[in-house]
Each structure stands twice: as structure tokens, then as C-alpha cells.
Short mmCIF file of C-alpha atoms and ligand atoms in Angstrom, two decimals:
data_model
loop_
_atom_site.label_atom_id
_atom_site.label_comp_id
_atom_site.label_asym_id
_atom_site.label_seq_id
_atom_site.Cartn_x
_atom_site.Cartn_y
_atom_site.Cartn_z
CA UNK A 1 33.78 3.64 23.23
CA UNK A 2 33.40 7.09 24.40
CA UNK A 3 30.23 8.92 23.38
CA UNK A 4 31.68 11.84 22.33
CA UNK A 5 29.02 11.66 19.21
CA UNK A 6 28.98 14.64 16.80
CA UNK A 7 25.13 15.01 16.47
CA UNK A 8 23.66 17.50 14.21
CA UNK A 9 19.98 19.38 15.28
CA UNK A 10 17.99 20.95 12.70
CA UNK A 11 15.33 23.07 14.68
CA UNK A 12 14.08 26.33 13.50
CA UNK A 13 12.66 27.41 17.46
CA UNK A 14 15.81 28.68 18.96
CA UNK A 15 14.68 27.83 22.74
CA UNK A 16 14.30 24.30 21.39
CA UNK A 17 17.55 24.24 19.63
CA UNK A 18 19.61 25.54 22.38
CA UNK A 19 17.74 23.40 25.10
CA UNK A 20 18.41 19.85 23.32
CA UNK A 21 21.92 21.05 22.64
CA UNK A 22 22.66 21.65 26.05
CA UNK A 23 21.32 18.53 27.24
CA UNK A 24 23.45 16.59 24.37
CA UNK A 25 26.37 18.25 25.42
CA UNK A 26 25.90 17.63 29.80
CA UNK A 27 25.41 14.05 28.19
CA UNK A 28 29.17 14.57 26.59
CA UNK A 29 28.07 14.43 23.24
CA UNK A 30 29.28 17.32 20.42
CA UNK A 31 25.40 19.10 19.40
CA UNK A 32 25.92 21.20 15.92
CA UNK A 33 22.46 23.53 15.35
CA UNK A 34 21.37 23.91 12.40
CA UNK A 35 18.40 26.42 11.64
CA UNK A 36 17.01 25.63 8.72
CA UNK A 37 16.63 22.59 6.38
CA UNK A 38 18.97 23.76 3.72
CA UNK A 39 21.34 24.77 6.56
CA UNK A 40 21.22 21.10 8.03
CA UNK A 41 21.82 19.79 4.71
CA UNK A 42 24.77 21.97 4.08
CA UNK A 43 26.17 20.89 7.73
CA UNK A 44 25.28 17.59 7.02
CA UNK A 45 27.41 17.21 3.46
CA UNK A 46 30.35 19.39 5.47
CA UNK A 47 30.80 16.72 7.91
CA UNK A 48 30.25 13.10 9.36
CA UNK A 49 27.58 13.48 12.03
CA UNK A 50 26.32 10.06 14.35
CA UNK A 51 22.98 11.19 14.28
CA UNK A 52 20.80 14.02 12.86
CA UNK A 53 17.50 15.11 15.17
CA UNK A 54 15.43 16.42 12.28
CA UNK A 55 12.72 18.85 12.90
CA UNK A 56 9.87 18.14 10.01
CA UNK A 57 8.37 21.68 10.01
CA UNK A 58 11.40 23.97 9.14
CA UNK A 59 11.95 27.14 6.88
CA UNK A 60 13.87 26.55 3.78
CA UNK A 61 13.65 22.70 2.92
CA UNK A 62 11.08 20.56 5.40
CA UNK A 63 12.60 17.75 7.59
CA UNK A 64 11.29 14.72 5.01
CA UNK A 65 13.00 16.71 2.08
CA UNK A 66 16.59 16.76 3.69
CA UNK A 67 15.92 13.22 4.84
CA UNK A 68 14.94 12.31 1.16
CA UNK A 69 17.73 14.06 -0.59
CA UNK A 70 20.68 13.00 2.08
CA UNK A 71 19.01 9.00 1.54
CA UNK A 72 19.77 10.10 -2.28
CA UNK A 73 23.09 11.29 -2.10
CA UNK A 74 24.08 8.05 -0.51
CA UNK A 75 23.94 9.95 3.05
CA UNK A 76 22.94 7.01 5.49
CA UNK A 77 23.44 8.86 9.00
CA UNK A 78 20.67 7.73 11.61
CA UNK A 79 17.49 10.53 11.72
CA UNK A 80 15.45 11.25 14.54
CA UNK A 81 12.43 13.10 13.41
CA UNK A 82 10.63 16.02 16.04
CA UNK A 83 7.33 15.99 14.86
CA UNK A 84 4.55 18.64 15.52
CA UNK A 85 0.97 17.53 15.95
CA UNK A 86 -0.47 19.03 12.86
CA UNK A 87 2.60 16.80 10.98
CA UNK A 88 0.15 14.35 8.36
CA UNK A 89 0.39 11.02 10.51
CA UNK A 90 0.52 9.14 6.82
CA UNK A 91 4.04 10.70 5.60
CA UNK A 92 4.96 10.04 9.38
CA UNK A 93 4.60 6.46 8.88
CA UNK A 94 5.77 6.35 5.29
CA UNK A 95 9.37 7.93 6.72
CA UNK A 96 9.84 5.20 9.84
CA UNK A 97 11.12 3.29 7.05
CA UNK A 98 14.02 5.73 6.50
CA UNK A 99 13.67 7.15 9.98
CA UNK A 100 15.74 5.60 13.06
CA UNK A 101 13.12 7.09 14.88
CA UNK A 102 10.70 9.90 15.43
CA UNK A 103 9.00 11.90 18.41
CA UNK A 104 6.78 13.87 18.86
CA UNK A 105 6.74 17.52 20.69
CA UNK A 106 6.14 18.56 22.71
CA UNK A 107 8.82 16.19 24.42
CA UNK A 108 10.46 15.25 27.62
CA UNK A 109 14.05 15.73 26.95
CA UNK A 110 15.21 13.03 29.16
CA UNK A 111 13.10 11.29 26.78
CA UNK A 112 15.04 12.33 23.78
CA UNK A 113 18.34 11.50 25.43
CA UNK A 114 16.91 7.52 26.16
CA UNK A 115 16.24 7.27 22.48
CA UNK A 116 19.29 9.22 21.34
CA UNK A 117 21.47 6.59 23.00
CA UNK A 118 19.33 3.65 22.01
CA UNK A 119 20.03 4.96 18.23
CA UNK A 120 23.70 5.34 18.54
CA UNK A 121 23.97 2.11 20.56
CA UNK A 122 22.20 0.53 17.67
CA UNK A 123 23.85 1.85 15.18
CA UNK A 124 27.54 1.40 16.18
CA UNK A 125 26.46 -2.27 16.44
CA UNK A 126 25.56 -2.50 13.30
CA UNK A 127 28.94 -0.53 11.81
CA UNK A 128 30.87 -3.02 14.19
CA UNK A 129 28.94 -6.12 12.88
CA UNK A 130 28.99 -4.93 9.24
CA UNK A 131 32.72 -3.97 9.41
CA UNK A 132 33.12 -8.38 10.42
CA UNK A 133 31.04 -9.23 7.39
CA UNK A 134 30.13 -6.27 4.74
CA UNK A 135 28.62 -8.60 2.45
CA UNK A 136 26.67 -12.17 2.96
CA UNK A 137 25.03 -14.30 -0.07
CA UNK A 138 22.60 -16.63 0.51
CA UNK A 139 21.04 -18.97 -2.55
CA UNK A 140 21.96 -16.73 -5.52
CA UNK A 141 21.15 -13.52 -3.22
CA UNK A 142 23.75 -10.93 -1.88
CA UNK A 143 23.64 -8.12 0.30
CA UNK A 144 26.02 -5.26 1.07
CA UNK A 145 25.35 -4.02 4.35
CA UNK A 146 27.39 -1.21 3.52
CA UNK A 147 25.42 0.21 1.14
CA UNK A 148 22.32 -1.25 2.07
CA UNK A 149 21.97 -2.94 -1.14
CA UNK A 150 21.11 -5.98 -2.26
CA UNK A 151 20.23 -8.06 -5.20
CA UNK A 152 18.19 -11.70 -5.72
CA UNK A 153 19.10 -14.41 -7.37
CA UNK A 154 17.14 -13.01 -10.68
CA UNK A 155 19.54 -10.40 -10.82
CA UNK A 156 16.61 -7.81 -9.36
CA UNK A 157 18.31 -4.79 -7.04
CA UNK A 158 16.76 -3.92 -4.00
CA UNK A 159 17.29 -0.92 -1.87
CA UNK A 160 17.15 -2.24 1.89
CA UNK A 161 15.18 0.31 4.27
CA UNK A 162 17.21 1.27 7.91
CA UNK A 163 15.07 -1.36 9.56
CA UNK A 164 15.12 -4.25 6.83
CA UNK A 165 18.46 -3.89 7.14
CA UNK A 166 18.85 -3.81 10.76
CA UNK A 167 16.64 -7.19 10.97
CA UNK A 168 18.60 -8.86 8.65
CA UNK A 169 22.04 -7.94 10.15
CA UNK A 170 20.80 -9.65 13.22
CA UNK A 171 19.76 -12.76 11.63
CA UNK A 172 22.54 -13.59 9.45
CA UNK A 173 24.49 -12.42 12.34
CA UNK A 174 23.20 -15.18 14.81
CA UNK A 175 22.55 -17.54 11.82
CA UNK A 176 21.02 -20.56 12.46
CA UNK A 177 19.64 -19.75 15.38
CA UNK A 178 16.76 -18.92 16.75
CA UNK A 179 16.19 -15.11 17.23
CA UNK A 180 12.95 -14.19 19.30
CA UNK A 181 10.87 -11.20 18.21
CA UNK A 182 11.51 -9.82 21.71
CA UNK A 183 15.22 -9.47 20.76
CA UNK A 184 14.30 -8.28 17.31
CA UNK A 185 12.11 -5.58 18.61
CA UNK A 186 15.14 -4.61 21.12
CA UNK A 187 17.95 -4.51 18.75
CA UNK A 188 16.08 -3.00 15.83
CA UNK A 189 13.90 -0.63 17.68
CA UNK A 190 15.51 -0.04 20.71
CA UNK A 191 14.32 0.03 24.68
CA UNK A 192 10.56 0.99 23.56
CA UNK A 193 9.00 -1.53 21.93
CA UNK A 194 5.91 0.52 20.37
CA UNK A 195 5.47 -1.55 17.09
CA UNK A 196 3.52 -4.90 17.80
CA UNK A 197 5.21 -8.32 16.74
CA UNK A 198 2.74 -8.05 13.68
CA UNK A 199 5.00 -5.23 12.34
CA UNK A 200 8.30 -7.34 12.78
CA UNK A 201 6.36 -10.28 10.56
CA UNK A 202 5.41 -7.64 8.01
CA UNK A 203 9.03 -6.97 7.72
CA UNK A 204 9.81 -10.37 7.35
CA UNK A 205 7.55 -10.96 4.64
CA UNK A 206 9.14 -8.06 2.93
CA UNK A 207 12.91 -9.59 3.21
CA UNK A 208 10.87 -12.64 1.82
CA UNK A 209 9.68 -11.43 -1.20
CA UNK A 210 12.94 -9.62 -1.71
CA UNK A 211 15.17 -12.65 -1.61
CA UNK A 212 13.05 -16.10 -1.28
CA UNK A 213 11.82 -17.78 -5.00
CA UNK A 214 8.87 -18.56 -3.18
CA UNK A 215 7.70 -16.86 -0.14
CA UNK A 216 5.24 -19.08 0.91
CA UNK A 217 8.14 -22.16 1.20
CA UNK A 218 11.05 -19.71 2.67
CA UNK A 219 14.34 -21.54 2.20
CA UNK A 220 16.64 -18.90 4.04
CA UNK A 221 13.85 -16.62 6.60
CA UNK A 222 12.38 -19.98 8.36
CA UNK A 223 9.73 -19.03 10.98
CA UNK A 224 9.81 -20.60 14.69
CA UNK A 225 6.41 -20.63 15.64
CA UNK A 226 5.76 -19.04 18.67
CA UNK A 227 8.96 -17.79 19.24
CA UNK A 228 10.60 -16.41 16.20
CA UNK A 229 12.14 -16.33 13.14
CA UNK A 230 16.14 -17.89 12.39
CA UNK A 231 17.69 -17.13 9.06
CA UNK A 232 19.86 -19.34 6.84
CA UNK A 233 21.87 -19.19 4.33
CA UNK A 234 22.66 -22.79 2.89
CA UNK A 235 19.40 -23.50 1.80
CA UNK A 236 18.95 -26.06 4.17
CA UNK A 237 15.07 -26.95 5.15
CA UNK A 238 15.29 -28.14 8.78
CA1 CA B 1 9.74 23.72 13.22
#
């Protein structure tokens, strides 16, 4: 596949704007600028974009507001999040969840380029692996990979985050087998592995208490000590 991505910027410094969109393009992607947030979410709803790099500080409608309201409209296009120093670090963390990723400036752009292609990479991997098998069920549980939703075997609906989904697309798609956290942190967050292996088991104790009837005796997210974790799906207890 070529990567003649269509990636929209929504940056409200000109010099910025025009510098990232220059690199994107050397790189042979298509850059779209967007000035403001209500302009990004306009360009956003007028056309399919591969990625949006979302400034957070921006006239009009800030960064975690167009984030919030695309997530809402059903809008699940990977963000990239330029974040300014005097950005609260709490809401940082509280949007990695619906974040691909986020950086913060001022940046190297070869930098932004590395993680820009780690995102796409990722995500047409999971659009290519999702488009094999849209939906799995495990026990009485279901998810849609599509929509990123999923509901237990009490009938409860969940709404899967980016990265809950990303982990679990690359369990059930190598399941019964081991998968190392090493490979998680690869696939899921791409060539920098910044969180620690603690914040891959947090994640699996979140799919856990989503889908297992009792979390503390998984049936479908088994941990390999030492190693990893292997998923699933017939209920099987080896
Ligand atoms: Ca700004």
C-alpha cells in the first residue's frame, strides 16, 4: 500500500502548520490545515482523513473538544495530540485513552513523522484484521471491532477505548497463543514503548472486568506468567 494518506492538521501557529505539512507531503502523504478547532471539525465531517494531528490549545473549539465530539458522532479516525507545556498533564492522560498518541512541542519533526507512520501502520492493521473478522464472541460476550462495541454475557454494553481495542484485536487475532507484552507494547503503541508493562496489565484487567464473570478466575484473558497474556475464546482452562 502506498502512503498516499490524507491527514488532516489542526494548528492555529501558521509556521507550525505549514512546516508539518510540508514535511507530510516530502513524506508523500496528502496534509489538509485546518486553523481552528471548529474548522478541523468541519474538514473532518467533509471528508475521510487517516489521521488527524490535533493541536489542544486552538481558537474556536480546543483540541479535546473536537476529539470528544468526532468520538460522539461515531468519528473513529486516529488523533495525534500537539500538546503545549502549560496543557493540564491530568486531561492529557485522561485522552490517551481516545488518543492514538500525543506529543509534546516543542517537537522534532522527524519525530512526528516516526510516530505518524507507526499510527497509520497500526491502524491499517487493524482495518485489515477487522475487515477478516468484524465481530468475535467469546462465552456469551461479543465484540464489533467495527464499532468498537461490545457487550457481556449480562447483556451490559461497553464502549471499547482505541487501545482496549487494539489489545484485544491482537489477542483474538493470534488466539491461543501466547502474545508477549513486548509485542503488545509494539503493535498497540508503536516503536516507543513509553508505557511500562504495568500499564498493558491495567488494560488487561479492564478487558477483564468488561467480559470475564469473574476476574479473578479469567476464563478467556489467561495470563502467562512472565511472559504474557493469550486470549481464548472457548472457555477452555488450560
Ligand atoms: Ca495552539
Amino acid at each position: 500500500m502506498s502512503s498516499e494518506a490524507r491527514i488532516l492538521i489542526v494548528e492555529d501557529e501558521p509556521e507550525l502548520a505549514a512546516g508539518i505539512a510540508e514535511n507530510l507531503a516530502a513524506e508523500g502523504y496528502v496534509p489538509e490545515v485546518a486553523p481552528d478547532g471548529q474548522a478541523g471539525l468541519d474538514a473532518a465531517r467533509r471528508r475521510e482523513h487517516e489521521l488527524v494531528i490535533l493541536d489542544v490549545m486552538l481558537p474556536r473549539k480546543d483540541g479535546f473538544a473536537v476529539c470528544r465530539q468526532l468520538r460522539a458522532e461515531g468519528n473513529e479516525v486516529p488523533v495525534l495530540f500537539l500538546t503545549a507545556k502549560s496543557d493540564p498533564r491530568d486531561r492529557i492522560r485522561g485522552f490517551e485513552d481516545g488518543a492514538d498518541d500525543y506529543m509534546s512541542k516543542p517537537f522534532h519533526l522527524a519525530e512526528l513523522l516516526l510516530r505518524v507512520a507507526a499510527i497509520l501502520r497500526r491502524n491499517r492493521w487493524y482495518k485489515r484484521s477487522t475487515l477478516d473478522r468484524p465481530v468475535i464472541h467469546f462465552g456469551g460476550n461479543e465484540v464489533d471491532f467495527r464499532t468498537y462495541r461490545g457487550r457481556s454475557a449480562d447483556g451490559t454494553e461497553h464502549e471499547l477505548t482505541h487501545k482496549e481495542a487494539l489489545i484485544l484485536r491482537l489477542l483474538a487475532e493470534r488466539e491461543g497463543e501466547v502474545v508477549s507484552r513486548d509485542e503488545i507494547l509494539d503493535v498497540v503503541w508503536g516503536y516507543e514503548a513509553f508505557p511500562s508493562s504495568r500499564t498493558i496489565d491495567n488494560f488487561i484487567l479492564r478487558l477483564r472486568r468488561r467480559f470475564e464473570q469473574d476476574p479473578r478466575a479469567p476464563r478467556y484473558f489467561h495470563t502467562v506468567h512472565g511472559v504474557g497474556y493469550r486470549f481464548t475464546s472457548d472457555d477452555d482452562d488450560r
